[in-house]
Amino acid sequence: MSGYLEHEGKKYCTEPYRTVCIGTTGGVTPCCALSNTNFGLVTEDTANSIQEIYDSKEWKRFFKKNASGNFDNVCKQACNHPGITTFKLSWKIAERENWKLRDKNAVSADIAFGNLCNLSCTMCSSVFSSEWIKIEKKENGKSNYKPWNFSEKQVKEIAEYIKDVTRVVIKGGEPMFNPRLPLFLKELAKYKTQRDFTLISNLSVIQEDSLKQLEKFQLDTTCACINASIESCDNDYYKLIRGGKDSSFDQYIQNFNLIQNNYKKINLRAHYLLNAWNMHQVKDDIEKLLDNGVRKIQMDTIIGPVEQSFLTQNLQKRQKLKKDLENIANKYPSNIFENKDEILTALNNKQVYKDKSSNIYKSKVHYDRRLLQGVNFTKTYEQLFGDYINAHA
């Protein structure tokens, strides 16, 4: 076995010991890197309890194999390679937290809270979004996935099962589009509120009942956090990427400011996703976010789908953006940009995706799909994608 699945002589992963994970299809899974691998579904139509699945023969077999270093193929595919992997990160965190080796008490929970969603983002799919399932059925006559949620009983059981964990991440779907999120937060707060809590949201909708519950969670001086994803401050690009004829940057920033002004115990950040379609306006977007009261920005790069990846754009465009970001970072306080150096390093990547004609065709498919959804653009396809096409590698 390769040394990539070995840490200082230890040939087992910490995740099955330390993390409770429910993946994107509602299945109990070893970690977020294996979201599509599960040992049983905790979904409303199954009525399974999370305890039943962790007591199952299938889970116990997997846990025993991991403990002996006999990794399943899915683990090897996910982590048996150089670079950053969940295996390496989990060991780093475990050591930082002085984990007692092989202690089976979970300290974190990573939960996909259903796949109910009001948007159909271009970098998403029917695995994560009930809105994409509707699109697939309309375009192809069927979908391999279906909308799913937890039952109220399962919500309470999950809250009880993770009652002692100190780190919780909730994602979707869109969690605040799910009517059972307030109940889950209320149940979890009954057990303890001293938790490092993160909610990942598109912020196109908000639930004030959930926000009130979120304010209760705090670990030491760290308040509950909402990572509010955003790709563009231009309404046309926002609608193109997010979908939904009523979605807009204006609604996003309105909800952002409502939370920032009225729920001051929530640590709110804009999670800006840099991609090929918005690269020419990143500088304007960042300044617009700051002008609209955003105080913290975390950035990530979109690698897929290929046509949306920043790697489709030529090196000159990437270097120009890098220089723009450096200038912005020097203009504002350093604590505004939480991972500036990572993004600058990513922009140095020399890899390029060169299939220009295919990527242009796929981008046009996205645009036409939005028109069929009833989205109204103020710009034509040529106006929206002119810079993307001209700078394509």
mmCIF file of C-alpha atoms in Angstrom:
data_model
loop_
_atom_site.group_PDB
_atom_site.id
_atom_site.type_symbol
_atom_site.label_atom_id
_atom_site.label_comp_id
_atom_site.label_asym_id
_atom_site.label_seq_id
_atom_site.Cartn_x
_atom_site.Cartn_y
_atom_site.Cartn_z
ATOM 1 C CA MET A 1 0.000 0.000 0.000
ATOM 2 C CA SER A 2 1.212 3.505 -0.794
ATOM 3 C CA GLY A 3 2.441 5.742 2.003
ATOM 4 C CA TYR A 4 -0.275 8.255 1.141
ATOM 5 C CA LEU A 5 -2.621 6.310 3.437
ATOM 6 C CA GLU A 6 -0.185 6.166 6.296
ATOM 7 C CA HIS A 7 0.574 8.801 8.921
ATOM 8 C CA GLU A 8 3.743 8.403 10.948
ATOM 9 C CA GLY A 9 3.351 4.636 10.948
ATOM 10 C CA LYS A 10 -0.395 4.726 11.616
ATOM 11 C CA LYS A 11 -2.287 2.956 8.837
ATOM 12 C CA TYR A 12 -5.860 3.909 9.612
ATOM 13 C CA CYS A 13 -8.023 6.989 9.068
ATOM 14 C CA THR A 14 -9.290 9.111 11.948
ATOM 15 C CA GLU A 15 -12.581 10.077 10.279
ATOM 16 C CA PRO A 16 -14.631 6.949 11.139
ATOM 17 C CA TYR A 17 -13.570 7.447 14.772
ATOM 18 C CA ARG A 18 -14.143 11.184 15.025
ATOM 19 C CA THR A 19 -16.808 12.265 12.519
ATOM 20 C CA VAL A 20 -20.518 11.662 12.034
ATOM 21 C CA CYS A 21 -21.247 12.200 8.363
ATOM 22 C CA ILE A 22 -24.456 12.142 6.336
ATOM 23 C CA GLY A 23 -23.792 12.510 2.628
ATOM 24 C CA THR A 24 -25.528 14.184 -0.272
ATOM 25 C CA THR A 25 -28.003 11.349 -0.896
ATOM 26 C CA GLY A 26 -28.969 10.973 2.771
ATOM 27 C CA GLY A 27 -26.636 8.078 3.510
ATOM 28 C CA VAL A 28 -24.423 7.593 6.549
ATOM 29 C CA THR A 29 -20.911 7.737 5.132
ATOM 30 C CA PRO A 30 -17.363 7.599 6.575
ATOM 31 C CA CYS A 31 -16.477 11.174 5.636
ATOM 32 C CA CYS A 32 -17.386 14.028 3.299
ATOM 33 C CA ALA A 33 -14.848 12.782 0.721
ATOM 34 C CA LEU A 34 -16.962 9.624 0.313
ATOM 35 C CA SER A 35 -20.303 11.378 0.178
ATOM 36 C CA ASN A 36 -21.744 8.996 -2.423
ATOM 37 C CA THR A 37 -20.707 5.885 -0.461
ATOM 38 C CA ASN A 38 -23.101 4.978 2.307
ATOM 39 C CA PHE A 39 -24.072 2.213 4.694
ATOM 40 C CA GLY A 40 -27.766 3.024 4.833
ATOM 41 C CA LEU A 41 -30.068 5.964 4.200
ATOM 42 C CA VAL A 42 -31.462 8.256 6.874
ATOM 43 C CA THR A 43 -34.273 9.643 4.755
ATOM 44 C CA GLU A 44 -37.938 10.198 5.383
ATOM 45 C CA ASP A 45 -39.019 7.425 2.991
ATOM 46 C CA THR A 46 -36.804 4.815 4.706
ATOM 47 C CA ALA A 47 -37.670 5.648 8.336
ATOM 48 C CA ASN A 48 -34.194 4.383 9.310
ATOM 49 C CA SER A 49 -32.570 5.784 12.424
ATOM 50 C CA ILE A 50 -28.948 6.879 12.403
ATOM 51 C CA GLN A 51 -28.252 4.582 15.363
ATOM 52 C CA GLU A 52 -29.506 1.551 13.399
ATOM 53 C CA ILE A 53 -27.066 2.271 10.601
ATOM 54 C CA TYR A 54 -24.067 2.685 12.890
ATOM 55 C CA ASP A 55 -25.095 -0.612 14.533
ATOM 56 C CA SER A 56 -25.334 -2.395 11.160
ATOM 57 C CA LYS A 57 -23.030 -5.197 10.040
ATOM 58 C CA GLU A 58 -22.013 -3.171 6.986
ATOM 59 C CA TRP A 59 -20.729 -0.242 9.049
ATOM 60 C CA LYS A 60 -18.982 -2.483 11.574
ATOM 61 C CA ARG A 61 -17.246 -4.343 8.740
ATOM 62 C CA PHE A 62 -16.003 -1.078 7.240
ATOM 63 C CA PHE A 63 -14.860 0.260 10.609
ATOM 64 C CA LYS A 64 -12.950 -2.944 11.383
ATOM 65 C CA LYS A 65 -11.216 -2.893 7.996
ATOM 66 C CA ASN A 66 -10.209 0.749 8.428
ATOM 67 C CA ALA A 67 -8.908 0.096 11.934
ATOM 68 C CA SER A 68 -6.605 -2.604 10.567
ATOM 69 C CA GLY A 69 -5.421 -0.485 7.640
ATOM 70 C CA ASN A 70 -7.287 -2.588 5.086
ATOM 71 C CA PHE A 71 -8.839 0.336 3.212
ATOM 72 C CA ASP A 72 -11.813 -0.027 0.888
ATOM 73 C CA ASN A 73 -11.245 0.911 -2.762
ATOM 74 C CA VAL A 74 -13.335 4.070 -2.372
ATOM 75 C CA CYS A 75 -10.927 5.281 0.305
ATOM 76 C CA LYS A 76 -7.942 4.550 -1.907
ATOM 77 C CA GLN A 77 -9.509 6.396 -4.831
ATOM 78 C CA ALA A 78 -10.245 9.435 -2.661
ATOM 79 C CA CYS A 79 -7.034 9.699 -0.656
ATOM 80 C CA ASN A 80 -4.274 7.416 -1.935
ATOM 81 C CA HIS A 81 -2.449 10.174 -3.821
ATOM 82 C CA PRO A 82 -0.199 13.179 -3.154
ATOM 83 C CA GLY A 83 -1.602 16.585 -2.335
ATOM 84 C CA ILE A 84 -4.249 17.625 0.154
ATOM 85 C CA THR A 85 -6.632 14.795 1.095
ATOM 86 C CA THR A 86 -9.216 14.225 3.814
ATOM 87 C CA PHE A 87 -6.960 11.509 5.267
ATOM 88 C CA LYS A 88 -4.084 13.963 5.744
ATOM 89 C CA LEU A 89 -6.241 16.844 6.947
ATOM 90 C CA SER A 90 -8.088 14.678 9.471
ATOM 91 C CA TRP A 91 -4.826 13.473 11.014
ATOM 92 C CA LYS A 92 -3.542 17.048 11.186
ATOM 93 C CA ILE A 93 -6.689 18.173 13.024
ATOM 94 C CA ALA A 94 -6.653 15.119 15.314
ATOM 95 C CA GLU A 95 -3.081 15.826 16.399
ATOM 96 C CA ARG A 96 -3.794 19.518 16.899
ATOM 97 C CA GLU A 97 -6.684 18.545 19.172
ATOM 98 C CA ASN A 98 -4.551 15.999 21.061
ATOM 99 C CA TRP A 99 -6.784 13.101 20.071
ATOM 100 C CA LYS A 100 -6.420 9.982 22.160
ATOM 101 C CA LEU A 101 -5.613 7.358 19.532
ATOM 102 C CA ARG A 102 -8.560 5.170 18.518
ATOM 103 C CA ASP A 103 -10.992 7.012 20.806
ATOM 104 C CA LYS A 104 -14.397 6.341 19.201
ATOM 105 C CA ASN A 105 -16.194 9.397 20.600
ATOM 106 C CA ALA A 106 -17.136 11.628 17.652
ATOM 107 C CA VAL A 107 -16.103 15.262 17.918
ATOM 108 C CA SER A 108 -17.517 16.583 14.634
ATOM 109 C CA ALA A 109 -20.565 16.222 12.398
ATOM 110 C CA ASP A 110 -20.750 16.941 8.672
ATOM 111 C CA ILE A 111 -24.372 16.755 7.546
ATOM 112 C CA ALA A 112 -26.048 17.297 4.199
ATOM 113 C CA PHE A 113 -29.425 18.502 5.438
ATOM 114 C CA GLY A 114 -31.528 17.171 2.556
ATOM 115 C CA ASN A 115 -31.228 18.164 -1.097
ATOM 116 C CA LEU A 116 -34.183 20.556 -1.129
ATOM 117 C CA CYS A 117 -33.067 23.686 -2.968
ATOM 118 C CA ASN A 118 -34.655 26.630 -4.759
ATOM 119 C CA LEU A 119 -31.779 27.138 -7.210
ATOM 120 C CA SER A 120 -30.051 25.190 -10.001
ATOM 121 C CA CYS A 121 -26.492 26.510 -9.941
ATOM 122 C CA THR A 122 -24.418 25.715 -13.016
ATOM 123 C CA MET A 123 -21.663 24.098 -10.923
ATOM 124 C CA CYS A 124 -24.202 21.933 -9.075
ATOM 125 C CA SER A 125 -26.251 18.877 -10.082
ATOM 126 C CA SER A 126 -29.250 16.725 -9.251
ATOM 127 C CA VAL A 127 -27.181 14.994 -6.561
ATOM 128 C CA PHE A 128 -27.332 18.162 -4.468
ATOM 129 C CA SER A 129 -30.385 20.085 -5.687
ATOM 130 C CA SER A 130 -34.062 19.200 -5.992
ATOM 131 C CA GLU A 131 -34.359 22.035 -8.523
ATOM 132 C CA TRP A 132 -31.848 20.289 -10.778
ATOM 133 C CA ILE A 133 -33.923 17.107 -10.494
ATOM 134 C CA LYS A 134 -36.880 19.014 -11.968
ATOM 135 C CA ILE A 135 -34.684 20.227 -14.841
ATOM 136 C CA GLU A 136 -33.376 16.718 -15.574
ATOM 137 C CA LYS A 137 -36.891 15.312 -15.660
ATOM 138 C CA LYS A 138 -38.012 18.070 -18.004
ATOM 139 C CA GLU A 139 -35.018 17.744 -20.343
ATOM 140 C CA ASN A 140 -34.440 13.966 -20.211
ATOM 141 C CA GLY A 141 -37.740 12.559 -19.011
ATOM 142 C CA LYS A 142 -36.140 11.156 -15.869
ATOM 143 C CA SER A 143 -33.547 11.698 -13.144
ATOM 144 C CA ASN A 144 -31.430 9.191 -11.261
ATOM 145 C CA TYR A 145 -32.095 11.129 -8.063
ATOM 146 C CA LYS A 146 -35.106 12.258 -6.102
ATOM 147 C CA PRO A 147 -35.774 15.003 -3.546
ATOM 148 C CA TRP A 148 -35.145 13.817 -0.010
ATOM 149 C CA ASN A 149 -35.422 15.107 3.517
ATOM 150 C CA PHE A 150 -35.276 13.879 7.093
ATOM 151 C CA SER A 151 -38.511 13.160 8.928
ATOM 152 C CA GLU A 152 -39.168 15.108 12.112
ATOM 153 C CA LYS A 153 -38.388 11.944 14.072
ATOM 154 C CA GLN A 154 -35.064 11.519 12.264
ATOM 155 C CA VAL A 155 -34.220 15.181 12.862
ATOM 156 C CA LYS A 156 -34.603 14.638 16.608
ATOM 157 C CA GLU A 157 -32.656 11.361 16.503
ATOM 158 C CA ILE A 158 -29.753 12.949 14.626
ATOM 159 C CA ALA A 159 -29.642 15.894 17.043
ATOM 160 C CA GLU A 160 -29.482 13.462 19.959
ATOM 161 C CA TYR A 161 -26.857 11.284 18.255
ATOM 162 C CA ILE A 162 -24.471 14.226 17.766
ATOM 163 C CA LYS A 163 -25.323 15.926 21.063
ATOM 164 C CA ASP A 164 -21.721 15.780 22.326
ATOM 165 C CA VAL A 165 -19.842 16.878 19.197
ATOM 166 C CA THR A 166 -18.118 20.259 19.302
ATOM 167 C CA ARG A 167 -17.866 20.941 15.550
ATOM 168 C CA VAL A 168 -20.899 20.938 13.222
ATOM 169 C CA VAL A 169 -21.134 21.699 9.495
ATOM 170 C CA ILE A 170 -24.580 21.853 7.859
ATOM 171 C CA LYS A 171 -24.953 22.048 4.089
ATOM 172 C CA GLY A 172 -27.586 21.151 1.506
ATOM 173 C CA GLY A 173 -29.373 21.496 -0.798
ATOM 174 C CA GLU A 174 -30.101 24.873 0.661
ATOM 175 C CA PRO A 175 -30.507 24.400 4.427
ATOM 176 C CA MET A 176 -32.651 27.511 4.879
ATOM 177 C CA PHE A 177 -35.021 26.253 2.178
ATOM 178 C CA ASN A 178 -35.662 23.179 4.330
ATOM 179 C CA PRO A 179 -38.647 23.568 6.695
ATOM 180 C CA ARG A 180 -37.094 21.147 9.219
ATOM 181 C CA LEU A 181 -33.886 23.082 9.838
ATOM 182 C CA PRO A 182 -35.354 25.221 12.686
ATOM 183 C CA LEU A 183 -36.461 22.071 14.521
ATOM 184 C CA PHE A 184 -33.016 20.511 14.168
ATOM 185 C CA LEU A 185 -31.259 23.603 15.528
ATOM 186 C CA LYS A 186 -33.714 23.878 18.394
ATOM 187 C CA GLU A 187 -33.227 20.213 19.306
ATOM 188 C CA LEU A 188 -29.436 20.450 19.083
ATOM 189 C CA ALA A 189 -29.364 23.544 21.304
ATOM 190 C CA LYS A 190 -31.214 21.611 24.012
ATOM 191 C CA TYR A 191 -28.173 19.411 24.579
ATOM 192 C CA LYS A 192 -25.477 22.086 24.469
ATOM 193 C CA THR A 193 -24.688 25.311 22.662
ATOM 194 C CA GLN A 194 -20.898 25.257 23.070
ATOM 195 C CA ARG A 195 -20.146 24.261 19.487
ATOM 196 C CA ASP A 196 -18.154 25.464 16.499
ATOM 197 C CA PHE A 197 -21.074 25.697 14.062
ATOM 198 C CA THR A 198 -20.977 26.415 10.311
ATOM 199 C CA LEU A 199 -23.973 26.717 7.983
ATOM 200 C CA ILE A 200 -23.311 26.778 4.229
ATOM 201 C CA SER A 201 -25.981 28.752 2.374
ATOM 202 C CA ASN A 202 -26.696 30.486 -0.946
ATOM 203 C CA LEU A 203 -28.573 33.144 1.083
ATOM 204 C CA SER A 204 -31.271 33.476 -1.554
ATOM 205 C CA VAL A 205 -33.733 32.636 1.209
ATOM 206 C CA ILE A 206 -33.497 32.996 4.973
ATOM 207 C CA GLN A 207 -35.331 31.526 7.947
ATOM 208 C CA GLU A 208 -35.442 33.885 10.884
ATOM 209 C CA ASP A 209 -36.392 31.004 13.215
ATOM 210 C CA SER A 210 -33.138 29.291 12.211
ATOM 211 C CA LEU A 211 -31.119 32.487 12.600
ATOM 212 C CA LYS A 212 -32.430 32.922 16.139
ATOM 213 C CA GLN A 213 -31.337 29.387 16.975
ATOM 214 C CA LEU A 214 -27.931 29.843 15.317
ATOM 215 C CA GLU A 215 -27.171 32.790 17.563
ATOM 216 C CA LYS A 216 -27.184 30.416 20.538
ATOM 217 C CA PHE A 217 -24.137 28.456 19.360
ATOM 218 C CA GLN A 218 -20.658 29.586 20.323
ATOM 219 C CA LEU A 219 -17.378 27.849 21.150
ATOM 220 C CA ASP A 220 -15.109 29.976 23.310
ATOM 221 C CA THR A 221 -15.099 33.306 21.440
ATOM 222 C CA THR A 222 -16.110 31.797 18.081
ATOM 223 C CA CYS A 223 -19.742 32.447 17.129
ATOM 224 C CA ALA A 224 -21.764 30.348 14.716
ATOM 225 C CA CYS A 225 -20.784 31.043 11.117
ATOM 226 C CA ILE A 226 -22.726 31.336 7.869
ATOM 227 C CA ASN A 227 -20.697 30.893 4.685
ATOM 228 C CA ALA A 228 -22.831 32.739 2.125
ATOM 229 C CA SER A 229 -21.771 31.678 -1.358
ATOM 230 C CA ILE A 230 -21.731 34.210 -4.205
ATOM 231 C CA GLU A 231 -20.287 34.215 -7.726
ATOM 232 C CA SER A 232 -21.202 37.626 -9.063
ATOM 233 C CA CYS A 233 -22.559 41.019 -8.007
ATOM 234 C CA ASP A 234 -23.926 41.553 -11.512
ATOM 235 C CA ASN A 235 -27.564 40.441 -11.663
ATOM 236 C CA ASP A 236 -27.204 38.942 -15.151
ATOM 237 C CA TYR A 237 -24.250 36.746 -14.209
ATOM 238 C CA TYR A 238 -25.890 35.943 -10.877
ATOM 239 C CA LYS A 239 -29.050 34.666 -12.639
ATOM 240 C CA LEU A 240 -26.992 32.831 -15.249
ATOM 241 C CA ILE A 241 -25.009 30.936 -12.620
ATOM 242 C CA ARG A 242 -27.678 30.519 -9.934
ATOM 243 C CA GLY A 243 -30.844 30.061 -11.967
ATOM 244 C CA GLY A 244 -34.291 30.955 -10.689
ATOM 245 C CA LYS A 245 -36.068 33.796 -12.459
ATOM 246 C CA ASP A 246 -36.541 35.656 -9.174
ATOM 247 C CA SER A 247 -32.976 35.194 -7.901
ATOM 248 C CA SER A 248 -30.630 38.178 -7.924
ATOM 249 C CA PHE A 249 -27.609 39.697 -6.281
ATOM 250 C CA ASP A 250 -29.930 42.395 -4.930
ATOM 251 C CA GLN A 251 -31.830 39.749 -2.930
ATOM 252 C CA TYR A 252 -28.566 38.184 -1.750
ATOM 253 C CA ILE A 253 -27.136 41.422 -0.401
ATOM 254 C CA GLN A 254 -30.473 42.358 1.177
ATOM 255 C CA ASN A 255 -30.494 39.082 3.115
ATOM 256 C CA PHE A 256 -26.797 39.455 3.926
ATOM 257 C CA ASN A 257 -27.317 42.892 5.457
ATOM 258 C CA LEU A 258 -30.441 41.771 7.323
ATOM 259 C CA ILE A 259 -28.424 39.068 9.086
ATOM 260 C CA GLN A 260 -25.406 41.292 9.661
ATOM 261 C CA ASN A 261 -27.513 44.074 11.155
ATOM 262 C CA ASN A 262 -29.993 42.025 13.181
ATOM 263 C CA TYR A 263 -28.139 38.862 14.186
ATOM 264 C CA LYS A 264 -24.855 40.210 15.432
ATOM 265 C CA LYS A 265 -23.839 36.991 17.180
ATOM 266 C CA ILE A 266 -23.565 35.235 13.817
ATOM 267 C CA ASN A 267 -20.193 35.338 12.099
ATOM 268 C CA LEU A 268 -21.172 36.082 8.494
ATOM 269 C CA ARG A 269 -18.829 35.898 5.524
ATOM 270 C CA ALA A 270 -19.245 36.108 1.769
ATOM 271 C CA HIS A 271 -17.861 32.973 0.133
ATOM 272 C CA TYR A 272 -16.885 34.225 -3.324
ATOM 273 C CA LEU A 273 -16.457 31.518 -5.963
ATOM 274 C CA LEU A 274 -14.036 32.603 -8.656
ATOM 275 C CA ASN A 275 -14.744 31.066 -12.070
ATOM 276 C CA ALA A 276 -14.109 31.646 -15.759
ATOM 277 C CA TRP A 277 -17.316 33.551 -16.385
ATOM 278 C CA ASN A 278 -16.724 36.161 -13.681
ATOM 279 C CA MET A 279 -12.929 36.581 -13.843
ATOM 280 C CA HIS A 280 -13.078 39.867 -15.740
ATOM 281 C CA GLN A 281 -15.225 41.466 -13.023
ATOM 282 C CA VAL A 282 -13.760 40.032 -9.803
ATOM 283 C CA LYS A 283 -12.148 43.346 -8.855
ATOM 284 C CA ASP A 284 -15.480 45.198 -9.282
ATOM 285 C CA ASP A 285 -17.349 42.438 -7.436
ATOM 286 C CA ILE A 286 -15.047 42.503 -4.421
ATOM 287 C CA GLU A 287 -15.252 46.274 -4.163
ATOM 288 C CA LYS A 288 -19.043 46.155 -4.532
ATOM 289 C CA LEU A 289 -19.306 43.587 -1.733
ATOM 290 C CA LEU A 290 -17.182 45.777 0.524
ATOM 291 C CA ASP A 291 -19.167 48.882 -0.425
ATOM 292 C CA ASN A 292 -22.360 47.013 0.505
ATOM 293 C CA GLY A 293 -21.147 46.312 4.020
ATOM 294 C CA VAL A 294 -19.516 42.886 3.670
ATOM 295 C CA ARG A 295 -16.707 42.648 6.236
ATOM 296 C CA LYS A 296 -15.256 39.205 5.565
ATOM 297 C CA ILE A 297 -14.615 37.480 2.243
ATOM 298 C CA GLN A 298 -13.421 33.952 1.666
ATOM 299 C CA MET A 299 -12.555 32.990 -1.905
ATOM 300 C CA ASP A 300 -12.482 29.661 -3.698
ATOM 301 C CA THR A 301 -11.941 28.631 -7.303
ATOM 302 C CA ILE A 302 -14.416 26.619 -9.362
ATOM 303 C CA ILE A 303 -12.717 23.750 -11.192
ATOM 304 C CA GLY A 304 -15.859 22.106 -12.576
ATOM 305 C CA PRO A 305 -17.835 21.977 -14.707
ATOM 306 C CA VAL A 306 -14.950 22.339 -17.145
ATOM 307 C CA GLU A 307 -16.547 25.163 -19.139
ATOM 308 C CA GLN A 308 -16.803 27.237 -15.950
ATOM 309 C CA SER A 309 -13.322 26.506 -14.640
ATOM 310 C CA PHE A 310 -10.846 29.375 -14.409
ATOM 311 C CA LEU A 311 -8.378 26.967 -16.031
ATOM 312 C CA THR A 312 -10.083 27.597 -19.393
ATOM 313 C CA GLN A 313 -8.753 31.155 -19.368
ATOM 314 C CA ASN A 314 -5.328 32.096 -20.680
ATOM 315 C CA LEU A 315 -2.380 32.765 -18.403
ATOM 316 C CA GLN A 316 -2.342 36.497 -19.160
ATOM 317 C CA LYS A 317 -5.876 36.873 -17.824
ATOM 318 C CA ARG A 318 -5.007 34.909 -14.672
ATOM 319 C CA GLN A 319 -1.949 37.073 -14.009
ATOM 320 C CA LYS A 320 -3.968 40.266 -14.496
ATOM 321 C CA LEU A 321 -6.516 39.017 -11.971
ATOM 322 C CA LYS A 322 -3.726 38.088 -9.575
ATOM 323 C CA LYS A 323 -2.351 41.628 -9.775
ATOM 324 C CA ASP A 324 -5.849 43.097 -9.251
ATOM 325 C CA LEU A 325 -6.371 40.949 -6.149
ATOM 326 C CA GLU A 326 -2.989 41.939 -4.749
ATOM 327 C CA ASN A 327 -3.896 45.616 -5.195
ATOM 328 C CA ILE A 328 -7.275 45.134 -3.495
ATOM 329 C CA ALA A 329 -5.669 43.223 -0.626
ATOM 330 C CA ASN A 330 -3.216 46.073 -0.082
ATOM 331 C CA LYS A 331 -6.033 48.623 -0.157
ATOM 332 C CA TYR A 332 -8.146 47.064 2.612
ATOM 333 C CA PRO A 333 -7.425 45.645 6.111
ATOM 334 C CA SER A 334 -5.731 42.245 5.984
ATOM 335 C CA ASN A 335 -8.408 40.465 8.035
ATOM 336 C CA ILE A 336 -11.075 41.020 5.362
ATOM 337 C CA PHE A 337 -9.644 38.359 3.032
ATOM 338 C CA GLU A 338 -9.375 35.094 4.924
ATOM 339 C CA ASN A 339 -7.464 33.015 2.346
ATOM 340 C CA LYS A 340 -5.894 35.509 -0.052
ATOM 341 C CA ASP A 341 -2.593 33.639 -0.361
ATOM 342 C CA GLU A 342 -4.304 30.382 -1.357
ATOM 343 C CA ILE A 343 -6.125 32.092 -4.232
ATOM 344 C CA LEU A 344 -3.008 33.892 -5.443
ATOM 345 C CA THR A 345 -1.195 30.549 -5.462
ATOM 346 C CA ALA A 346 -4.062 28.909 -7.382
ATOM 347 C CA LEU A 347 -3.857 31.592 -10.067
ATOM 348 C CA ASN A 348 -0.222 30.590 -10.670
ATOM 349 C CA ASN A 349 -1.447 27.187 -11.880
ATOM 350 C CA LYS A 350 -0.170 26.762 -15.450
ATOM 351 C CA GLN A 351 -2.664 24.038 -16.344
ATOM 352 C CA VAL A 352 -5.109 24.977 -19.119
ATOM 353 C CA TYR A 353 -8.303 23.445 -20.494
ATOM 354 C CA LYS A 354 -8.104 24.102 -24.244
ATOM 355 C CA ASP A 355 -11.273 22.602 -25.718
ATOM 356 C CA LYS A 356 -12.575 26.034 -26.662
ATOM 357 C CA SER A 357 -15.368 25.094 -29.074
ATOM 358 C CA SER A 358 -16.827 22.538 -26.673
ATOM 359 C CA ASN A 359 -16.691 24.923 -23.713
ATOM 360 C CA ILE A 360 -18.324 27.738 -25.680
ATOM 361 C CA TYR A 361 -21.083 25.352 -26.788
ATOM 362 C CA LYS A 362 -21.693 24.186 -23.190
ATOM 363 C CA SER A 363 -21.788 27.779 -21.950
ATOM 364 C CA LYS A 364 -24.432 28.589 -24.564
ATOM 365 C CA VAL A 365 -26.463 25.597 -23.330
ATOM 366 C CA HIS A 366 -26.461 27.094 -19.823
ATOM 367 C CA TYR A 367 -27.609 30.456 -21.169
ATOM 368 C CA ASP A 368 -30.398 28.948 -23.282
ATOM 369 C CA ARG A 369 -31.573 26.852 -20.347
ATOM 370 C CA ARG A 370 -32.033 29.997 -18.268
ATOM 371 C CA LEU A 371 -34.105 31.584 -21.023
ATOM 372 C CA LEU A 372 -36.387 28.539 -21.006
ATOM 373 C CA GLN A 373 -36.699 28.911 -17.225
ATOM 374 C CA GLY A 374 -38.053 32.405 -17.724
ATOM 375 C CA VAL A 375 -34.917 34.298 -16.673
ATOM 376 C CA ASN A 376 -34.765 37.797 -18.123
ATOM 377 C CA PHE A 377 -31.295 39.097 -19.003
ATOM 378 C CA THR A 378 -30.369 42.674 -19.814
ATOM 379 C CA LYS A 379 -27.362 41.424 -21.822
ATOM 380 C CA THR A 380 -27.197 39.115 -24.820
ATOM 381 C CA TYR A 381 -25.179 35.901 -24.820
ATOM 382 C CA GLU A 382 -22.436 37.643 -26.807
ATOM 383 C CA GLN A 383 -22.251 40.464 -24.264
ATOM 384 C CA LEU A 384 -22.149 38.087 -21.296
ATOM 385 C CA PHE A 385 -19.564 35.715 -22.749
ATOM 386 C CA GLY A 386 -17.477 37.972 -24.976
ATOM 387 C CA ASP A 387 -14.599 38.309 -22.516
ATOM 388 C CA TYR A 388 -14.737 34.580 -21.665
ATOM 389 C CA ILE A 389 -14.499 33.625 -25.351
ATOM 390 C CA ASN A 390 -11.723 36.101 -26.191
ATOM 391 C CA ALA A 391 -9.555 34.986 -23.259
ATOM 392 C CA HIS A 392 -10.152 31.261 -23.655
ATOM 393 C CA ALA A 393 -6.916 29.280 -23.797
#
